[in-house]
C-alpha cells in the first residue's frame, strides 16, 4: 500500500476513535451539538471519502511529462488570460499561509464560551470531506498546471504527476474550508460580538489571498481556484450547519437524522 494512503488510513482511524469517544450532546442553549446519531454517519462517510480520494490519487496512473511545452490554445480564453510561469516565492508563501489557516480553526476550541470537543470534531469532519473530495477530483481530472504551457515543470517539481493536478486547487479548498468554518462557528458562538464582521472579513481575505497567489505562481488557473473555493466553502459551512443546536425543540430531537436504505442512506435536516 502506498505510503500516503497508509498514512491516510491511520489518520482516519485515529480521528474516528477520538471523535467516537468524545461524541456527546450539549445543553439546549449551546450553539452546536454532537450526537452519535449524526456524527457516527458523518465520520464514517467522511473517512470513506478521504480514504477513497487518497487511494485514487495514489493508484490512478498519471501521464508522463513528454518534455514539450503544451499548446495554450487548448486552454479556454478565460483561464488563458491569467496563465502564468512558475513563481517559487509565491508558491512557498501560499503554502505557508495555507498551513497557518488550516490550523487556525482549532484555536476556536480554547475561546471562552465554546466547547472544545464539539469544535474539534466538527473541524475534523470538515477536513475529511474537503480533502477527500479534492484528492478524488484531482486524481481523475488530470488538468495540466498553467506553468506547463510556459516551461518544463520537471525543473520545479520532483513529485511525478504533480503537474497534472491543477483542478481543483487544493490550497484554495483548504483555506476556504477553514475560513468559512471559523467564521460560521465564531459568529454562532458570539452573535453579538462587534468582532464578528472584522473576523469574518479577515478569514475570507486571507483565503482569497492564497487563491490569488496560487494563480500568480503559475500553479493554477482561475477556474481551479474558484472550484476549490466552492468545495471548501461548502464543507466549511455545511458541517457546522448540521450541528446547530435546536431552538425551542424537545431535547430528544436532533437537527439531522439518518435512515439507512438498501441503496444508501437518507439524511433529513430540520431547519
C-alpha atoms as a printed R data frame, in Angstrom:
    type eleno elety resid chain resno       x      y       z
1   ATOM     1    CA   UNK     A     1   0.000  0.000   0.000
2   ATOM     2    CA   UNK     A     2   1.453  3.411  -0.946
3   ATOM     3    CA   UNK     A     3   2.881  5.396   1.962
4   ATOM     4    CA   UNK     A     4   0.462  8.318   1.540
5   ATOM     5    CA   UNK     A     5  -2.567  6.004   1.514
6   ATOM     6    CA   UNK     A     6  -1.328  4.127   4.576
7   ATOM     7    CA   UNK     A     7  -0.899  7.404   6.441
8   ATOM     8    CA   UNK     A     8  -4.403  8.487   5.446
9   ATOM     9    CA   UNK     A     9  -5.905  5.242   6.777
10  ATOM    10    CA   UNK     A    10  -4.073  5.561  10.100
11  ATOM    11    CA   UNK     A    11  -5.014  9.229  10.371
12  ATOM    12    CA   UNK     A    12  -8.668  8.419   9.738
13  ATOM    13    CA   UNK     A    13  -8.770  5.608  12.310
14  ATOM    14    CA   UNK     A    14  -7.269  7.871  14.968
15  ATOM    15    CA   UNK     A    15  -9.800 10.594  14.207
16  ATOM    16    CA   UNK     A    16 -12.697  8.144  14.339
17  ATOM    17    CA   UNK     A    17 -11.616  6.780  17.710
18  ATOM    18    CA   UNK     A    18 -11.132 10.275  19.108
19  ATOM    19    CA   UNK     A    19 -14.439 11.565  17.817
20  ATOM    20    CA   UNK     A    20 -16.435  8.489  18.812
21  ATOM    21    CA   UNK     A    21 -15.055  8.676  22.329
22  ATOM    22    CA   UNK     A    22 -15.893 12.356  22.565
23  ATOM    23    CA   UNK     A    23 -19.316 12.350  20.902
24  ATOM    24    CA   UNK     A    24 -21.907 13.763  23.267
25  ATOM    25    CA   UNK     A    25 -24.875 16.083  23.425
26  ATOM    26    CA   UNK     A    26 -24.555 19.522  24.987
27  ATOM    27    CA   UNK     A    27 -27.073 21.666  26.831
28  ATOM    28    CA   UNK     A    28 -30.030 23.142  24.971
29  ATOM    29    CA   UNK     A    29 -28.523 26.650  24.838
30  ATOM    30    CA   UNK     A    30 -25.267 25.567  23.181
31  ATOM    31    CA   UNK     A    31 -24.526 26.868  19.676
32  ATOM    32    CA   UNK     A    32 -23.677 23.397  18.333
33  ATOM    33    CA   UNK     A    33 -24.284 19.836  19.485
34  ATOM    34    CA   UNK     A    34 -22.724 16.431  18.922
35  ATOM    35    CA   UNK     A    35 -24.551 13.122  18.946
36  ATOM    36    CA   UNK     A    36 -23.844  9.585  17.824
37  ATOM    37    CA   UNK     A    37 -26.969  9.746  15.664
38  ATOM    38    CA   UNK     A    38 -25.447 12.279  13.291
39  ATOM    39    CA   UNK     A    39 -21.700 12.169  13.974
40  ATOM    40    CA   UNK     A    40 -21.069  8.446  13.534
41  ATOM    41    CA   UNK     A    41 -22.566  8.502   9.989
42  ATOM    42    CA   UNK     A    42 -20.726 11.745   9.215
43  ATOM    43    CA   UNK     A    43 -17.403 10.412  10.479
44  ATOM    44    CA   UNK     A    44 -17.788  7.088   8.687
45  ATOM    45    CA   UNK     A    45 -18.799  8.763   5.431
46  ATOM    46    CA   UNK     A    46 -16.063 11.375   5.773
47  ATOM    47    CA   UNK     A    47 -13.415  8.743   6.418
48  ATOM    48    CA   UNK     A    48 -14.591  6.750   3.405
49  ATOM    49    CA   UNK     A    49 -14.407  9.848   1.196
50  ATOM    50    CA   UNK     A    50 -10.925 10.689   2.486
51  ATOM    51    CA   UNK     A    51  -9.563  7.166   2.012
52  ATOM    52    CA   UNK     A    52 -11.168  6.781  -1.409
53  ATOM    53    CA   UNK     A    53  -9.844 10.127  -2.588
54  ATOM    54    CA   UNK     A    54  -6.347  9.403  -1.312
55  ATOM    55    CA   UNK     A    55  -6.407  5.920  -2.842
56  ATOM    56    CA   UNK     A    56  -7.447  7.329  -6.208
57  ATOM    57    CA   UNK     A    57  -4.658  9.893  -6.030
58  ATOM    58    CA   UNK     A    58  -2.082  7.202  -5.311
59  ATOM    59    CA   UNK     A    59  -3.289  4.376  -7.528
60  ATOM    60    CA   UNK     A    60  -4.697  6.089 -10.613
61  ATOM    61    CA   UNK     A    61  -1.938  6.416 -13.250
62  ATOM    62    CA   UNK     A    62  -0.778  9.880 -14.266
63  ATOM    63    CA   UNK     A    63   0.555 10.757 -17.724
64  ATOM    64    CA   UNK     A    64   4.291 11.205 -18.030
65  ATOM    65    CA   UNK     A    65   5.797 14.534 -18.966
66  ATOM    66    CA   UNK     A    66   6.873 14.385 -22.594
67  ATOM    67    CA   UNK     A    67   9.348 17.272 -22.352
68  ATOM    68    CA   UNK     A    68   7.372 19.522 -24.683
69  ATOM    69    CA   UNK     A    69   5.678 22.807 -23.853
70  ATOM    70    CA   UNK     A    70   1.926 22.412 -24.074
71  ATOM    71    CA   UNK     A    71  -0.168 24.447 -26.517
72  ATOM    72    CA   UNK     A    72  -2.003 27.270 -24.713
73  ATOM    73    CA   UNK     A    73  -4.693 27.221 -27.414
74  ATOM    74    CA   UNK     A    74  -6.103 24.160 -25.633
75  ATOM    75    CA   UNK     A    75  -6.950 26.355 -22.613
76  ATOM    76    CA   UNK     A    76 -10.213 28.278 -22.567
77  ATOM    77    CA   UNK     A    77  -9.909 32.015 -23.105
78  ATOM    78    CA   UNK     A    78 -10.949 32.936 -19.558
79  ATOM    79    CA   UNK     A    79  -8.203 30.845 -17.959
80  ATOM    80    CA   UNK     A    80  -5.625 31.610 -20.621
81  ATOM    81    CA   UNK     A    81  -5.633 35.323 -19.716
82  ATOM    82    CA   UNK     A    82  -4.235 34.541 -16.258
83  ATOM    83    CA   UNK     A    83  -1.889 31.700 -17.176
84  ATOM    84    CA   UNK     A    84   1.500 32.371 -15.568
85  ATOM    85    CA   UNK     A    85   5.002 30.957 -15.353
86  ATOM    86    CA   UNK     A    86   6.131 29.275 -12.174
87  ATOM    87    CA   UNK     A    87   6.996 31.625  -9.287
88  ATOM    88    CA   UNK     A    88   8.673 29.879  -6.359
89  ATOM    89    CA   UNK     A    89   8.425 32.704  -3.746
90  ATOM    90    CA   UNK     A    90   4.676 32.999  -4.294
91  ATOM    91    CA   UNK     A    91   4.322 29.226  -4.214
92  ATOM    92    CA   UNK     A    92   6.084 28.972  -0.857
93  ATOM    93    CA   UNK     A    93   4.228 31.975   0.591
94  ATOM    94    CA   UNK     A    94   0.854 30.487  -0.346
95  ATOM    95    CA   UNK     A    95   1.788 27.156   1.229
96  ATOM    96    CA   UNK     A    96   2.899 28.780   4.493
97  ATOM    97    CA   UNK     A    97  -0.292 30.840   4.729
98  ATOM    98    CA   UNK     A    98  -2.358 27.759   3.911
99  ATOM    99    CA   UNK     A    99  -0.896 25.795   6.831
100 ATOM   100    CA   UNK     A   100  -1.418 28.710   9.197
101 ATOM   101    CA   UNK     A   101  -5.063 28.938   8.189
102 ATOM   102    CA   UNK     A   102  -5.536 25.167   8.287
103 ATOM   103    CA   UNK     A   103  -4.550 25.031  11.956
104 ATOM   104    CA   UNK     A   104  -6.189 28.316  12.999
105 ATOM   105    CA   UNK     A   105  -9.772 26.972  13.471
106 ATOM   106    CA   UNK     A   106  -8.502 24.726  16.264
107 ATOM   107    CA   UNK     A   107  -7.868 27.937  18.204
108 ATOM   108    CA   UNK     A   108 -11.626 28.427  18.498
109 ATOM   109    CA   UNK     A   109 -11.674 25.463  20.866
110 ATOM   110    CA   UNK     A   110  -9.879 27.424  23.590
111 ATOM   111    CA   UNK     A   111 -12.045 30.544  23.435
112 ATOM   112    CA   UNK     A   112 -14.363 31.160  26.402
113 ATOM   113    CA   UNK     A   113 -17.930 30.058  25.790
114 ATOM   114    CA   UNK     A   114 -17.060 27.446  23.153
115 ATOM   115    CA   UNK     A   115 -16.963 23.682  23.580
116 ATOM   116    CA   UNK     A   116 -13.565 22.323  22.565
117 ATOM   117    CA   UNK     A   117 -14.777 18.803  21.856
118 ATOM   118    CA   UNK     A   118 -17.579 19.977  19.584
119 ATOM   119    CA   UNK     A   119 -15.408 22.422  17.640
120 ATOM   120    CA   UNK     A   120 -12.627 19.884  17.081
121 ATOM   121    CA   UNK     A   121 -14.928 17.069  15.968
122 ATOM   122    CA   UNK     A   122 -16.756 19.370  13.545
123 ATOM   123    CA   UNK     A   123 -13.472 20.579  12.099
124 ATOM   124    CA   UNK     A   124 -12.184 17.024  11.713
125 ATOM   125    CA   UNK     A   125 -15.302 16.182   9.716
126 ATOM   126    CA   UNK     A   126 -14.804 19.297   7.595
127 ATOM   127    CA   UNK     A   127 -11.210 18.300   6.838
128 ATOM   128    CA   UNK     A   128 -12.191 14.737   5.947
129 ATOM   129    CA   UNK     A   129 -14.823 15.754   3.422
130 ATOM   130    CA   UNK     A   130 -12.964 18.684   1.853
131 ATOM   131    CA   UNK     A   131  -9.647 16.852   1.482
132 ATOM   132    CA   UNK     A   132 -11.236 13.621   0.297
133 ATOM   133    CA   UNK     A   133 -13.309 15.353  -2.383
134 ATOM   134    CA   UNK     A   134 -10.315 17.402  -3.507
135 ATOM   135    CA   UNK     A   135  -7.997 14.408  -3.778
136 ATOM   136    CA   UNK     A   136 -10.553 12.370  -5.702
137 ATOM   137    CA   UNK     A   137 -11.247 15.122  -8.226
138 ATOM   138    CA   UNK     A   138  -7.544 15.756  -8.807
139 ATOM   139    CA   UNK     A   139  -6.936 12.066  -9.448
140 ATOM   140    CA   UNK     A   140  -9.426 11.853 -12.298
141 ATOM   141    CA   UNK     A   141  -9.392 15.364 -13.761
142 ATOM   142    CA   UNK     A   142  -5.714 15.333 -14.848
143 ATOM   143    CA   UNK     A   143  -5.659 19.008 -15.746
144 ATOM   144    CA   UNK     A   144  -2.202 20.310 -16.560
145 ATOM   145    CA   UNK     A   145  -0.962 23.199 -14.458
146 ATOM   146    CA   UNK     A   146  -0.521 26.632 -16.105
147 ATOM   147    CA   UNK     A   147   3.266 26.603 -15.923
148 ATOM   148    CA   UNK     A   148   3.385 23.542 -18.200
149 ATOM   149    CA   UNK     A   149   2.255 25.826 -21.021
150 ATOM   150    CA   UNK     A   150   5.317 28.009 -20.455
151 ATOM   151    CA   UNK     A   151   8.230 25.835 -19.342
152 ATOM   152    CA   UNK     A   152   9.384 22.354 -18.343
153 ATOM   153    CA   UNK     A   153   7.829 21.597 -14.907
154 ATOM   154    CA   UNK     A   154  10.398 18.900 -14.154
155 ATOM   155    CA   UNK     A   155  12.778 21.696 -13.143
156 ATOM   156    CA   UNK     A   156  10.463 22.647 -10.257
157 ATOM   157    CA   UNK     A   157   8.737 19.505  -9.015
158 ATOM   158    CA   UNK     A   158  10.315 16.185  -8.098
159 ATOM   159    CA   UNK     A   159   6.936 14.508  -7.440
160 ATOM   160    CA   UNK     A   160   5.830 12.623 -10.574
161 ATOM   161    CA   UNK     A   161   2.395 13.585 -11.785
162 ATOM   162    CA   UNK     A   162   2.073 16.796  -9.783
163 ATOM   163    CA   UNK     A   163   1.981 18.855 -12.972
164 ATOM   164    CA   UNK     A   164  -1.417 17.319 -13.880
165 ATOM   165    CA   UNK     A   165  -3.088 18.173 -10.562
166 ATOM   166    CA   UNK     A   166  -4.291 21.636 -11.424
167 ATOM   167    CA   UNK     A   167  -8.044 21.115 -10.840
168 ATOM   168    CA   UNK     A   168  -9.285 21.800  -8.278
169 ATOM   169    CA   UNK     A   169  -6.883 23.914  -6.241
170 ATOM   170    CA   UNK     A   170  -6.014 22.016  -3.062
171 ATOM   171    CA   UNK     A   171  -4.603 25.061  -1.306
172 ATOM   172    CA   UNK     A   172  -7.752 27.056  -2.026
173 ATOM   173    CA   UNK     A   173 -10.003 24.196  -0.929
174 ATOM   174    CA   UNK     A   174  -8.160 24.003   2.386
175 ATOM   175    CA   UNK     A   175  -8.124 27.721   3.167
176 ATOM   176    CA   UNK     A   176 -11.763 28.345   2.260
177 ATOM   177    CA   UNK     A   177 -12.872 25.323   4.278
178 ATOM   178    CA   UNK     A   178 -11.038 26.676   7.320
179 ATOM   179    CA   UNK     A   179 -12.039 30.317   6.717
180 ATOM   180    CA   UNK     A   180 -15.760 29.627   6.283
181 ATOM   181    CA   UNK     A   181 -15.768 27.122   9.144
182 ATOM   182    CA   UNK     A   182 -14.036 29.527  11.517
183 ATOM   183    CA   UNK     A   183 -16.272 32.433  10.511
184 ATOM   184    CA   UNK     A   184 -19.517 30.469  10.867
185 ATOM   185    CA   UNK     A   185 -18.544 28.939  14.211
186 ATOM   186    CA   UNK     A   186 -17.237 32.215  15.661
187 ATOM   187    CA   UNK     A   187 -20.344 34.157  14.640
188 ATOM   188    CA   UNK     A   188 -22.581 31.413  16.041
189 ATOM   189    CA   UNK     A   189 -20.870 31.393  19.420
190 ATOM   190    CA   UNK     A   190 -20.615 35.199  19.557
191 ATOM   191    CA   UNK     A   191 -23.617 36.561  17.596
192 ATOM   192    CA   UNK     A   192 -23.478 39.934  19.374
193 ATOM   193    CA   UNK     A   193 -19.719 40.430  19.226
194 ATOM   194    CA   UNK     A   194 -18.519 43.564  17.401
195 ATOM   195    CA   UNK     A   195 -15.546 41.498  16.209
196 ATOM   196    CA   UNK     A   196 -17.585 39.038  14.162
197 ATOM   197    CA   UNK     A   197 -17.560 41.121  10.947
198 ATOM   198    CA   UNK     A   198 -13.820 42.003  11.093
199 ATOM   199    CA   UNK     A   199 -13.045 38.372  11.967
200 ATOM   200    CA   UNK     A   200 -15.028 37.045   9.013
201 ATOM   201    CA   UNK     A   201 -13.533 39.634   6.670
202 ATOM   202    CA   UNK     A   202 -10.005 38.730   7.796
203 ATOM   203    CA   UNK     A   203 -10.602 34.995   7.294
204 ATOM   204    CA   UNK     A   204 -12.065 35.386   3.816
205 ATOM   205    CA   UNK     A   205  -9.423 37.925   2.776
206 ATOM   206    CA   UNK     A   206  -6.647 35.552   3.802
207 ATOM   207    CA   UNK     A   207  -8.314 32.716   1.888
208 ATOM   208    CA   UNK     A   208  -8.711 34.887  -1.216
209 ATOM   209    CA   UNK     A   209  -5.063 35.915  -0.914
210 ATOM   210    CA   UNK     A   210  -3.946 32.290  -1.040
211 ATOM   211    CA   UNK     A   211  -6.112 31.688  -4.100
212 ATOM   212    CA   UNK     A   212  -4.659 34.720  -5.838
213 ATOM   213    CA   UNK     A   213  -1.094 33.639  -5.089
214 ATOM   214    CA   UNK     A   214  -1.802 30.188  -6.487
215 ATOM   215    CA   UNK     A   215  -2.825 31.767  -9.791
216 ATOM   216    CA   UNK     A   216   0.086 34.219  -9.900
217 ATOM   217    CA   UNK     A   217   2.572 31.475  -9.002
218 ATOM   218    CA   UNK     A   218   1.598 29.524 -12.119
219 ATOM   219    CA   UNK     A   219   0.175 26.594 -10.183
220 ATOM   220    CA   UNK     A   220  -3.492 27.083 -11.023
221 ATOM   221    CA   UNK     A   221  -5.934 28.596 -13.462
222 ATOM   222    CA   UNK     A   222  -8.675 30.894 -12.189
223 ATOM   223    CA   UNK     A   223 -11.331 28.192 -12.541
224 ATOM   224    CA   UNK     A   224  -9.186 25.829 -10.440
225 ATOM   225    CA   UNK     A   225  -9.187 28.350  -7.629
226 ATOM   226    CA   UNK     A   226 -12.894 29.131  -7.951
227 ATOM   227    CA   UNK     A   227 -13.736 25.432  -7.833
228 ATOM   228    CA   UNK     A   228 -11.584 24.929  -4.760
229 ATOM   229    CA   UNK     A   229 -13.269 27.888  -3.071
230 ATOM   230    CA   UNK     A   230 -16.701 26.394  -3.711
231 ATOM   231    CA   UNK     A   231 -15.731 22.937  -2.418
232 ATOM   232    CA   UNK     A   232 -14.005 24.295   0.672
233 ATOM   233    CA   UNK     A   233 -16.756 26.792   1.467
234 ATOM   234    CA   UNK     A   234 -19.462 24.150   1.109
235 ATOM   235    CA   UNK     A   235 -17.721 21.781   3.528
236 ATOM   236    CA   UNK     A   236 -16.831 24.569   5.940
237 ATOM   237    CA   UNK     A   237 -20.443 25.731   6.051
238 ATOM   238    CA   UNK     A   238 -22.484 22.527   5.851
239 ATOM   239    CA   UNK     A   239 -20.670 20.572   8.570
240 ATOM   240    CA   UNK     A   240 -21.245 23.110  11.373
241 ATOM   241    CA   UNK     A   241 -24.695 23.873   9.935
242 ATOM   242    CA   UNK     A   242 -25.937 20.334  10.548
243 ATOM   243    CA   UNK     A   243 -24.580 20.552  14.108
244 ATOM   244    CA   UNK     A   244 -26.630 23.623  15.026
245 ATOM   245    CA   UNK     A   245 -28.367 23.286  18.353
246 ATOM   246    CA   UNK     A   246 -32.159 23.172  18.047
247 ATOM   247    CA   UNK     A   247 -34.066 26.236  19.199
248 ATOM   248    CA   UNK     A   248 -37.274 25.524  21.024
249 ATOM   249    CA   UNK     A   249 -37.201 21.817  20.198
250 ATOM   250    CA   UNK     A   250 -37.669 18.929  22.623
251 ATOM   251    CA   UNK     A   251 -34.387 17.593  23.987
252 ATOM   252    CA   UNK     A   252 -34.756 14.294  22.122
253 ATOM   253    CA   UNK     A   253 -34.933 15.996  18.712
254 ATOM   254    CA   UNK     A   254 -31.815 16.427  16.596
255 ATOM   255    CA   UNK     A   255 -31.159 18.833  13.694
256 ATOM   256    CA   UNK     A   256 -30.099 15.912  11.486
257 ATOM   257    CA   UNK     A   257 -31.403 12.368  11.207
258 ATOM   258    CA   UNK     A   258 -30.162  9.431   9.142
259 ATOM   259    CA   UNK     A   259 -32.080  6.471   7.786
260 ATOM   260    CA   UNK     A   260 -30.194  3.652   6.105
261 ATOM   261    CA   UNK     A   261 -31.731  2.277   2.899
262 ATOM   262    CA   UNK     A   262 -30.854 -0.744   0.713
263 ATOM   263    CA   UNK     A   263 -29.295  1.572  -1.857
264 ATOM   264    CA   UNK     A   264 -27.666  4.069   0.531
265 ATOM   265    CA   UNK     A   265 -28.908  6.374   3.261
266 ATOM   266    CA   UNK     A   266 -31.392  9.233   3.671
267 ATOM   267    CA   UNK     A   267 -30.425 12.408   5.526
268 ATOM   268    CA   UNK     A   268 -33.034 14.835   6.843
269 ATOM   269    CA   UNK     A   269 -32.133 18.342   8.023
270 ATOM   270    CA   UNK     A   270 -34.579 20.165  10.302
271 ATOM   271    CA   UNK     A   271 -34.406 23.936   9.760
